[in-house]
PDB file of C-alpha atoms in Angstrom:
ATOM      1  CA  MET A   1     -14.609  10.993 -13.816  1.00  0.00           C
ATOM      2  CA  PHE A   2     -17.595   9.815 -11.762  1.00  0.00           C
ATOM      3  CA  GLU A   3     -19.069   7.895 -14.694  1.00  0.00           C
ATOM      4  CA  ALA A   4     -15.914   5.773 -14.714  1.00  0.00           C
ATOM      5  CA  LEU A   5     -16.835   4.358 -11.296  1.00  0.00           C
ATOM      6  CA  GLN A   6     -19.409   2.109 -12.971  1.00  0.00           C
ATOM      7  CA  TYR A   7     -16.595   0.020 -14.456  1.00  0.00           C
ATOM      8  CA  ASP A   8     -15.372  -2.951 -12.433  1.00  0.00           C
ATOM      9  CA  PHE A   9     -11.702  -2.363 -13.258  1.00  0.00           C
ATOM     10  CA  ILE A  10     -11.898   1.200 -11.916  1.00  0.00           C
ATOM     11  CA  GLN A  11     -13.562  -0.012  -8.715  1.00  0.00           C
ATOM     12  CA  ASN A  12     -10.889  -2.699  -8.329  1.00  0.00           C
ATOM     13  CA  ALA A  13      -8.148  -0.123  -8.904  1.00  0.00           C
ATOM     14  CA  ILE A  14      -9.511   2.165  -6.186  1.00  0.00           C
ATOM     15  CA  ILE A  15      -9.917  -0.660  -3.657  1.00  0.00           C
ATOM     16  CA  ALA A  16      -6.452  -1.999  -4.451  1.00  0.00           C
ATOM     17  CA  GLY A  17      -4.971   1.492  -4.206  1.00  0.00           C
ATOM     18  CA  VAL A  18      -6.363   1.969  -0.701  1.00  0.00           C
ATOM     19  CA  LEU A  19      -5.166  -1.478   0.456  1.00  0.00           C
ATOM     20  CA  ILE A  20      -1.696  -0.922  -0.996  1.00  0.00           C
ATOM     21  CA  SER A  21      -1.510   2.530   0.602  1.00  0.00           C
ATOM     22  CA  ILE A  22      -2.292   1.143   4.052  1.00  0.00           C
ATOM     23  CA  ALA A  23       0.549  -1.374   3.749  1.00  0.00           C
ATOM     24  CA  ALA A  24       2.903   1.238   2.298  1.00  0.00           C
ATOM     25  CA  GLY A  25       2.171   3.683   5.116  1.00  0.00           C
ATOM     26  CA  ILE A  26       2.883   1.165   7.858  1.00  0.00           C
ATOM     27  CA  ILE A  27       5.924  -0.494   6.330  1.00  0.00           C
ATOM     28  CA  GLY A  28       7.262   2.719   4.807  1.00  0.00           C
ATOM     29  CA  SER A  29       7.485   4.167   8.318  1.00  0.00           C
ATOM     30  CA  LEU A  30       9.579   1.188   9.424  1.00  0.00           C
ATOM     31  CA  VAL A  31      11.771   1.465   6.333  1.00  0.00           C
ATOM     32  CA  VAL A  32      12.520   5.148   6.936  1.00  0.00           C
ATOM     33  CA  VAL A  33      12.987   4.864  10.715  1.00  0.00           C
ATOM     34  CA  ASN A  34      15.319   1.877  10.359  1.00  0.00           C
ATOM     35  CA  LYS A  35      17.169   3.584   7.478  1.00  0.00           C
ATOM     36  CA  ILE A  36      16.823   0.521   5.247  1.00  0.00           C
ATOM     37  CA  THR A  37      15.547   2.236   2.103  1.00  0.00           C
ATOM     38  CA  PHE A  38      18.424   0.873   0.049  1.00  0.00           C
ATOM     39  CA  LEU A  39      17.884  -2.607   1.496  1.00  0.00           C
ATOM     40  CA  THR A  40      14.232  -2.444   0.524  1.00  0.00           C
ATOM     41  CA  GLY A  41      15.206  -1.305  -2.970  1.00  0.00           C
ATOM     42  CA  GLY A  42      17.401  -4.394  -3.245  1.00  0.00           C
ATOM     43  CA  ILE A  43      14.505  -6.631  -2.200  1.00  0.00           C
ATOM     44  CA  ALA A  44      12.186  -4.875  -4.656  1.00  0.00           C
ATOM     45  CA  HIS A  45      14.378  -5.388  -7.678  1.00  0.00           C
ATOM     46  CA  SER A  46      15.447  -8.871  -6.628  1.00  0.00           C
ATOM     47  CA  SER A  47      11.792  -9.910  -6.571  1.00  0.00           C
ATOM     48  CA  TYR A  48      11.808  -9.530 -10.349  1.00  0.00           C
ATOM     49  CA  GLY A  49      13.449 -12.943 -10.281  1.00  0.00           C
ATOM     50  CA  GLY A  50      10.265 -14.294  -8.708  1.00  0.00           C
ATOM     51  CA  ILE A  51       8.176 -12.633 -11.413  1.00  0.00           C
ATOM     52  CA  GLY A  52      10.243 -14.276 -14.148  1.00  0.00           C
ATOM     53  CA  LEU A  53      10.138 -17.652 -12.407  1.00  0.00           C
ATOM     54  CA  ALA A  54       6.354 -17.411 -11.944  1.00  0.00           C
ATOM     55  CA  ILE A  55       5.865 -16.627 -15.637  1.00  0.00           C
ATOM     56  CA  TYR A  56       8.102 -19.563 -16.579  1.00  0.00           C
ATOM     57  CA  LEU A  57       6.291 -22.017 -14.268  1.00  0.00           C
ATOM     58  CA  GLY A  58       2.832 -20.671 -15.078  1.00  0.00           C
ATOM     59  CA  ILE A  59       1.976 -19.850 -11.465  1.00  0.00           C
ATOM     60  CA  PRO A  60       0.455 -16.598 -10.097  1.00  0.00           C
ATOM     61  CA  VAL A  61       2.973 -13.798 -10.484  1.00  0.00           C
ATOM     62  CA  LEU A  62       2.259 -12.274  -7.066  1.00  0.00           C
ATOM     63  CA  PHE A  63       2.860 -15.628  -5.421  1.00  0.00           C
ATOM     64  CA  GLY A  64       6.213 -16.095  -7.175  1.00  0.00           C
ATOM     65  CA  ALA A  65       7.282 -12.538  -6.352  1.00  0.00           C
ATOM     66  CA  THR A  66       6.220 -12.975  -2.716  1.00  0.00           C
ATOM     67  CA  VAL A  67       8.252 -16.148  -2.202  1.00  0.00           C
ATOM     68  CA  PHE A  68      11.281 -14.603  -3.900  1.00  0.00           C
ATOM     69  CA  ALA A  69      10.965 -11.392  -1.871  1.00  0.00           C
ATOM     70  CA  ILE A  70      10.801 -13.308   1.436  1.00  0.00           C
ATOM     71  CA  ILE A  71      13.830 -15.449   0.548  1.00  0.00           C
ATOM     72  CA  THR A  72      15.751 -12.340  -0.544  1.00  0.00           C
ATOM     73  CA  ALA A  73      14.824 -10.499   2.659  1.00  0.00           C
ATOM     74  CA  ILE A  74      16.079 -13.379   4.823  1.00  0.00           C
ATOM     75  CA  ILE A  75      19.348 -13.635   2.874  1.00  0.00           C
ATOM     76  CA  ILE A  76      19.937  -9.885   3.084  1.00  0.00           C
ATOM     77  CA  ALA A  77      19.157  -9.904   6.807  1.00  0.00           C
ATOM     78  CA  ILE A  78      21.627 -12.715   7.454  1.00  0.00           C
ATOM     79  CA  LEU A  79      24.373 -11.047   5.404  1.00  0.00           C
ATOM     80  CA  THR A  80      23.919  -7.510   6.738  1.00  0.00           C
ATOM     81  CA  ILE A  81      22.998  -7.853  10.423  1.00  0.00           C
ATOM     82  CA  ASN A  82      26.623  -8.230  11.516  1.00  0.00           C
ATOM     83  CA  ASP A  83      28.520  -6.800   8.546  1.00  0.00           C
ATOM     84  CA  LYS A  84      27.017  -3.484   7.540  1.00  0.00           C
ATOM     85  CA  LYS A  85      30.297  -2.197   6.112  1.00  0.00           C
ATOM     86  CA  ARG A  86      29.755  -4.263   2.963  1.00  0.00           C
ATOM     87  CA  ILE A  87      26.028  -3.629   2.763  1.00  0.00           C
ATOM     88  CA  ASP A  88      26.233  -1.705  -0.528  1.00  0.00           C
ATOM     89  CA  SER A  89      28.059  -4.549  -2.267  1.00  0.00           C
ATOM     90  CA  ILE A  90      25.651  -7.157  -0.917  1.00  0.00           C
ATOM     91  CA  ILE A  91      22.571  -5.220  -1.985  1.00  0.00           C
ATOM     92  CA  GLY A  92      24.051  -4.517  -5.418  1.00  0.00           C
ATOM     93  CA  MET A  93      24.754  -8.217  -5.897  1.00  0.00           C
ATOM     94  CA  MET A  94      21.244  -9.271  -4.833  1.00  0.00           C
ATOM     95  CA  TRP A  95      19.680  -6.510  -6.931  1.00  0.00           C
ATOM     96  CA  ALA A  96      21.529  -7.470 -10.124  1.00  0.00           C
ATOM     97  CA  SER A  97      21.218 -11.234  -9.679  1.00  0.00           C
ATOM     98  CA  GLY A  98      17.463 -11.066  -9.018  1.00  0.00           C
ATOM     99  CA  MET A  99      16.865  -8.967 -12.130  1.00  0.00           C
ATOM    100  CA  ALA A 100      19.102 -11.260 -14.202  1.00  0.00           C
ATOM    101  CA  ILE A 101      17.287 -14.395 -13.014  1.00  0.00           C
ATOM    102  CA  GLY A 102      13.950 -12.828 -13.890  1.00  0.00           C
ATOM    103  CA  ILE A 103      15.074 -11.843 -17.383  1.00  0.00           C
ATOM    104  CA  ILE A 104      16.527 -15.311 -18.054  1.00  0.00           C
ATOM    105  CA  PHE A 105      13.334 -17.120 -17.006  1.00  0.00           C
ATOM    106  CA  VAL A 106      11.222 -14.770 -19.117  1.00  0.00           C
ATOM    107  CA  ASP A 107      13.478 -15.436 -22.104  1.00  0.00           C
ATOM    108  CA  LEU A 108      13.136 -19.193 -21.541  1.00  0.00           C
ATOM    109  CA  THR A 109       9.342 -19.030 -21.388  1.00  0.00           C
ATOM    110  CA  PRO A 110       7.972 -20.295 -24.720  1.00  0.00           C
ATOM    111  CA  GLY A 111       5.542 -17.915 -26.416  1.00  0.00           C
ATOM    112  CA  TYR A 112       4.964 -15.672 -23.405  1.00  0.00           C
ATOM    113  CA  ASN A 113       2.748 -12.630 -23.990  1.00  0.00           C
ATOM    114  CA  VAL A 114       3.032 -10.944 -20.609  1.00  0.00           C
ATOM    115  CA  ASP A 115       3.345  -7.165 -20.435  1.00  0.00           C
ATOM    116  CA  LEU A 116       6.528  -6.901 -18.384  1.00  0.00           C
ATOM    117  CA  MET A 117       6.343  -3.116 -18.405  1.00  0.00           C
ATOM    118  CA  SER A 118       3.324  -3.339 -16.084  1.00  0.00           C
ATOM    119  CA  TYR A 119       5.541  -4.951 -13.446  1.00  0.00           C
ATOM    120  CA  LEU A 120       8.303  -2.380 -13.882  1.00  0.00           C
ATOM    121  CA  PHE A 121       6.098   0.729 -13.890  1.00  0.00           C
ATOM    122  CA  GLY A 122       2.790  -0.513 -12.473  1.00  0.00           C
ATOM    123  CA  SER A 123      -0.666  -1.123 -13.909  1.00  0.00           C
ATOM    124  CA  ILE A 124      -3.175  -0.845 -11.109  1.00  0.00           C
ATOM    125  CA  ILE A 125      -6.127  -0.892 -13.503  1.00  0.00           C
ATOM    126  CA  ALA A 126      -5.229  -4.500 -14.307  1.00  0.00           C
ATOM    127  CA  VAL A 127      -5.846  -5.629 -10.719  1.00  0.00           C
ATOM    128  CA  SER A 128      -8.131  -8.660 -10.459  1.00  0.00           C
ATOM    129  CA  SER A 129     -10.495  -9.795  -7.694  1.00  0.00           C
ATOM    130  CA  ASP A 130      -7.923 -12.400  -6.665  1.00  0.00           C
ATOM    131  CA  ASP A 131      -5.297  -9.664  -6.335  1.00  0.00           C
ATOM    132  CA  ILE A 132      -7.630  -7.669  -4.081  1.00  0.00           C
ATOM    133  CA  THR A 133      -8.177 -10.724  -1.871  1.00  0.00           C
ATOM    134  CA  TYR A 134      -4.397 -11.158  -1.667  1.00  0.00           C
ATOM    135  CA  LEU A 135      -3.895  -7.485  -0.765  1.00  0.00           C
ATOM    136  CA  LEU A 136      -6.604  -7.611   1.906  1.00  0.00           C
ATOM    137  CA  LEU A 137      -5.031 -10.685   3.535  1.00  0.00           C
ATOM    138  CA  LEU A 138      -1.614  -9.039   3.327  1.00  0.00           C
ATOM    139  CA  ASP A 139      -2.897  -5.877   5.042  1.00  0.00           C
ATOM    140  CA  LEU A 140      -4.480  -7.937   7.810  1.00  0.00           C
ATOM    141  CA  PHE A 141      -1.224  -9.862   8.267  1.00  0.00           C
ATOM    142  CA  ILE A 142       0.939  -6.720   8.391  1.00  0.00           C
ATOM    143  CA  ILE A 143      -1.406  -4.921  10.796  1.00  0.00           C
ATOM    144  CA  SER A 144      -1.592  -7.992  13.059  1.00  0.00           C
ATOM    145  CA  VAL A 145       2.167  -8.536  13.181  1.00  0.00           C
ATOM    146  CA  VAL A 146       2.965  -4.860  13.789  1.00  0.00           C
ATOM    147  CA  SER A 147       0.257  -4.620  16.489  1.00  0.00           C
ATOM    148  CA  ILE A 148       1.403  -7.757  18.319  1.00  0.00           C
ATOM    149  CA  PHE A 149       5.115  -6.910  18.226  1.00  0.00           C
ATOM    150  CA  TYR A 150       4.845  -3.120  18.230  1.00  0.00           C
ATOM    151  CA  LYS A 151       6.937  -2.552  21.377  1.00  0.00           C
ATOM    152  CA  GLN A 152       9.715  -4.846  20.184  1.00  0.00           C
ATOM    153  CA  ILE A 153       9.724  -3.344  16.685  1.00  0.00           C
ATOM    154  CA  LEU A 154       9.760   0.150  18.173  1.00  0.00           C
ATOM    155  CA  ALA A 155      12.733  -0.689  20.394  1.00  0.00           C
ATOM    156  CA  VAL A 156      14.713  -2.351  17.604  1.00  0.00           C
ATOM    157  CA  SER A 157      13.963   0.502  15.190  1.00  0.00           C
ATOM    158  CA  TYR A 158      15.204   3.315  17.425  1.00  0.00           C
ATOM    159  CA  ASP A 159      17.905   1.695  19.579  1.00  0.00           C
ATOM    160  CA  SER A 160      18.898  -1.874  18.750  1.00  0.00           C
ATOM    161  CA  GLU A 161      21.638  -1.967  21.406  1.00  0.00           C
ATOM    162  CA  PHE A 162      19.196  -0.988  24.151  1.00  0.00           C
ATOM    163  CA  ALA A 163      16.681  -3.519  22.785  1.00  0.00           C
ATOM    164  CA  SER A 164      19.330  -6.233  22.951  1.00  0.00           C
ATOM    165  CA  LEU A 165      20.111  -5.358  26.573  1.00  0.00           C
ATOM    166  CA  ARG A 166      16.392  -5.656  27.348  1.00  0.00           C
ATOM    167  CA  GLY A 167      16.447  -9.225  26.045  1.00  0.00           C
ATOM    168  CA  ILE A 168      14.761  -8.539  22.700  1.00  0.00           C
ATOM    169  CA  ASN A 169      15.914 -10.767  19.854  1.00  0.00           C
ATOM    170  CA  VAL A 170      17.224  -8.012  17.589  1.00  0.00           C
ATOM    171  CA  LYS A 171      18.206 -10.376  14.754  1.00  0.00           C
ATOM    172  CA  PHE A 172      14.719 -11.869  14.609  1.00  0.00           C
ATOM    173  CA  PHE A 173      12.916  -8.534  14.519  1.00  0.00           C
ATOM    174  CA  TYR A 174      15.394  -7.031  12.065  1.00  0.00           C
ATOM    175  CA  THR A 175      14.695  -9.978   9.748  1.00  0.00           C
ATOM    176  CA  LEU A 176      10.950  -9.635  10.382  1.00  0.00           C
ATOM    177  CA  ILE A 177      11.019  -5.963   9.379  1.00  0.00           C
ATOM    178  CA  LEU A 178      12.816  -6.832   6.128  1.00  0.00           C
ATOM    179  CA  ILE A 179      10.311  -9.620   5.389  1.00  0.00           C
ATOM    180  CA  LEU A 180       7.404  -7.238   5.963  1.00  0.00           C
ATOM    181  CA  ALA A 181       9.116  -4.725   3.659  1.00  0.00           C
ATOM    182  CA  GLY A 182       9.447  -7.438   1.026  1.00  0.00           C
ATOM    183  CA  LEU A 183       5.758  -8.316   1.274  1.00  0.00           C
ATOM    184  CA  CYS A 184       4.799  -4.656   0.983  1.00  0.00           C
ATOM    185  CA  VAL A 185       7.023  -4.256  -2.072  1.00  0.00           C
ATOM    186  CA  VAL A 186       5.218  -7.134  -3.792  1.00  0.00           C
ATOM    187  CA  ALA A 187       1.861  -5.550  -2.989  1.00  0.00           C
ATOM    188  CA  ALA A 188       2.952  -2.185  -4.380  1.00  0.00           C
ATOM    189  CA  ILE A 189       4.189  -3.690  -7.650  1.00  0.00           C
ATOM    190  CA  LYS A 190       0.648  -3.556  -9.027  1.00  0.00           C
ATOM    191  CA  ALA A 191       0.292   0.138  -8.191  1.00  0.00           C
ATOM    192  CA  VAL A 192       3.599   1.741  -9.136  1.00  0.00           C
ATOM    193  CA  GLY A 193       5.862  -1.089 -10.311  1.00  0.00           C
ATOM    194  CA  LEU A 194       9.333  -2.174  -9.215  1.00  0.00           C
ATOM    195  CA  ILE A 195      11.053   0.966 -10.471  1.00  0.00           C
ATOM    196  CA  LEU A 196       8.960   3.424  -8.444  1.00  0.00           C
ATOM    197  CA  VAL A 197       8.002   1.307  -5.441  1.00  0.00           C
ATOM    198  CA  ILE A 198      10.534   2.879  -3.077  1.00  0.00           C
ATOM    199  CA  ALA A 199       9.036   6.313  -3.696  1.00  0.00           C
ATOM    200  CA  LEU A 200       5.602   5.128  -2.528  1.00  0.00           C
ATOM    201  CA  LEU A 201       7.176   3.695   0.636  1.00  0.00           C
ATOM    202  CA  THR A 202       9.278   6.720   1.528  1.00  0.00           C
ATOM    203  CA  ILE A 203       7.594   9.939   0.341  1.00  0.00           C
ATOM    204  CA  PRO A 204       4.434   9.631   2.504  1.00  0.00           C
ATOM    205  CA  THR A 205       6.566   8.773   5.541  1.00  0.00           C
ATOM    206  CA  TYR A 206       8.946  11.658   4.872  1.00  0.00           C
ATOM    207  CA  LEU A 207       5.938  13.982   4.948  1.00  0.00           C
ATOM    208  CA  ALA A 208       4.380  12.230   7.948  1.00  0.00           C
ATOM    209  CA  GLU A 209       7.548  12.847   9.981  1.00  0.00           C
ATOM    210  CA  THR A 210       6.651  16.553   9.818  1.00  0.00           C
ATOM    211  CA  PHE A 211       3.391  15.977  11.681  1.00  0.00           C
ATOM    212  CA  ALA A 212       4.125  12.937  13.874  1.00  0.00           C
ATOM    213  CA  ASN A 213       6.133  12.590  17.074  1.00  0.00           C
ATOM    214  CA  LYS A 214       5.796   8.831  17.515  1.00  0.00           C
ATOM    215  CA  LEU A 215       5.953   5.761  15.267  1.00  0.00           C
ATOM    216  CA  SER A 216       2.302   4.706  15.490  1.00  0.00           C
ATOM    217  CA  LYS A 217       1.112   8.192  14.533  1.00  0.00           C
ATOM    218  CA  MET A 218       3.630   8.283  11.695  1.00  0.00           C
ATOM    219  CA  MET A 219       2.269   4.999  10.341  1.00  0.00           C
ATOM    220  CA  PHE A 220      -1.297   6.308  10.436  1.00  0.00           C
ATOM    221  CA  ILE A 221      -0.500   9.607   8.722  1.00  0.00           C
ATOM    222  CA  SER A 222       1.699   7.855   6.152  1.00  0.00           C
ATOM    223  CA  ALA A 223      -1.137   5.494   5.251  1.00  0.00           C
ATOM    224  CA  LEU A 224      -3.536   8.444   4.827  1.00  0.00           C
ATOM    225  CA  LEU A 225      -1.057  10.352   2.659  1.00  0.00           C
ATOM    226  CA  ALA A 226      -0.258   7.291   0.547  1.00  0.00           C
ATOM    227  CA  THR A 227      -4.003   6.791   0.001  1.00  0.00           C
ATOM    228  CA  LEU A 228      -4.389  10.440  -1.032  1.00  0.00           C
ATOM    229  CA  PHE A 229      -1.467  10.216  -3.463  1.00  0.00           C
ATOM    230  CA  THR A 230      -2.757   6.994  -4.968  1.00  0.00           C
ATOM    231  CA  LEU A 231      -6.330   8.200  -5.494  1.00  0.00           C
ATOM    232  CA  LEU A 232      -5.232  11.542  -6.959  1.00  0.00           C
ATOM    233  CA  GLY A 233      -2.759   9.712  -9.176  1.00  0.00           C
ATOM    234  CA  LEU A 234      -5.508   7.423 -10.440  1.00  0.00           C
ATOM    235  CA  VAL A 235      -7.694  10.433 -11.279  1.00  0.00           C
ATOM    236  CA  ILE A 236      -4.901  12.108 -13.239  1.00  0.00           C
ATOM    237  CA  SER A 237      -4.035   8.825 -14.946  1.00  0.00           C
ATOM    238  CA  TYR A 238      -7.660   8.410 -16.078  1.00  0.00           C
ATOM    239  CA  LEU A 239      -8.152  12.002 -17.207  1.00  0.00           C
ATOM    240  CA  TYR A 240      -4.923  12.291 -19.197  1.00  0.00           C
ATOM    241  CA  ASP A 241      -4.472   8.622 -20.193  1.00  0.00           C
ATOM    242  CA  ILE A 242      -1.006   8.246 -18.707  1.00  0.00           C
ATOM    243  CA  SER A 243       0.693   5.593 -16.594  1.00  0.00           C
ATOM    244  CA  SER A 244      -0.954   5.179 -13.192  1.00  0.00           C
ATOM    245  CA  GLY A 245       2.323   4.425 -11.407  1.00  0.00           C
ATOM    246  CA  ALA A 246       4.075   7.523 -12.720  1.00  0.00           C
ATOM    247  CA  SER A 247       0.999   9.663 -11.953  1.00  0.00           C
ATOM    248  CA  ILE A 248       0.898   8.502  -8.333  1.00  0.00           C
ATOM    249  CA  ILE A 249       4.565   9.288  -7.760  1.00  0.00           C
ATOM    250  CA  ILE A 250       4.401  12.676  -9.505  1.00  0.00           C
ATOM    251  CA  VAL A 251       1.467  13.640  -7.258  1.00  0.00           C
ATOM    252  CA  ALA A 252       3.444  12.526  -4.204  1.00  0.00           C
ATOM    253  CA  VAL A 253       6.533  14.502  -5.206  1.00  0.00           C
ATOM    254  CA  ALA A 254       4.489  17.605  -6.053  1.00  0.00           C
ATOM    255  CA  ILE A 255       2.686  17.603  -2.693  1.00  0.00           C
ATOM    256  CA  LEU A 256       5.983  16.971  -0.897  1.00  0.00           C
ATOM    257  CA  VAL A 257       7.561  20.009  -2.580  1.00  0.00           C
ATOM    258  CA  ILE A 258       4.525  22.200  -1.837  1.00  0.00           C
ATOM    259  CA  VAL A 259       4.455  21.226   1.846  1.00  0.00           C
ATOM    260  CA  LYS A 260       8.181  21.854   2.250  1.00  0.00           C
ATOM    261  CA  LEU A 261       7.925  25.252   0.540  1.00  0.00           C
ATOM    262  CA  ILE A 262       4.995  26.248   2.763  1.00  0.00           C
ATOM    263  CA  LYS A 263       6.927  25.214   5.866  1.00  0.00           C
ATOM    264  CA  ARG A 264       9.854  27.366   4.841  1.00  0.00           C
TER     265      ARG A 264
END
């Protein structure tokens, strides 16, 4: 395995895996605490529309997916903040329409030769230097926003009614959390793909809840666990020549089961 470290694509995969894990640990904690896993899943699959549009227009795929994810997050926030009874229908609609738009644009793209499976199931070994720069800037943005607005995000996440009484703009921070989740989803596409992205956001946090008694600690532990899962998954993927995204998630699930069995 160590001889593989001499290859640039392996080095890029490791760096990208760590950067993605940091974002997933922070945002995954917010997703679990706010109970918006299904919302995040809707954003994830809707962003496929951005991937298809980017391929059609010939622009960077991550850029197209990012714009689409942000727009989707804002729309979902507007539609669900005051009407959570119909949240399942709204998410289902956004989920299906985003995927449909992506498929249509890909079909309309003349002579495309893009491996769409890499976006559905991940292909972290295909990460470029530009992707790493994007992931680094994204991590810095997420860490900065969460650090600056930590108290407000904490209040909105655990008791939105109390936060509103304290004068905190609950709608703004609810939308902000969804936008951050959308950005994290786009980042994680390279690692595990759209299909498995929710697992990377939720499994580390689910484990971190066992060891953390406050949100900031949960974020830190989640990021560490996500990094561990990603690196172990990459090792298994390299040794057995299997999909990196599936390997990462299988490692996460296996460790989750082991920890829960030990606790019992």
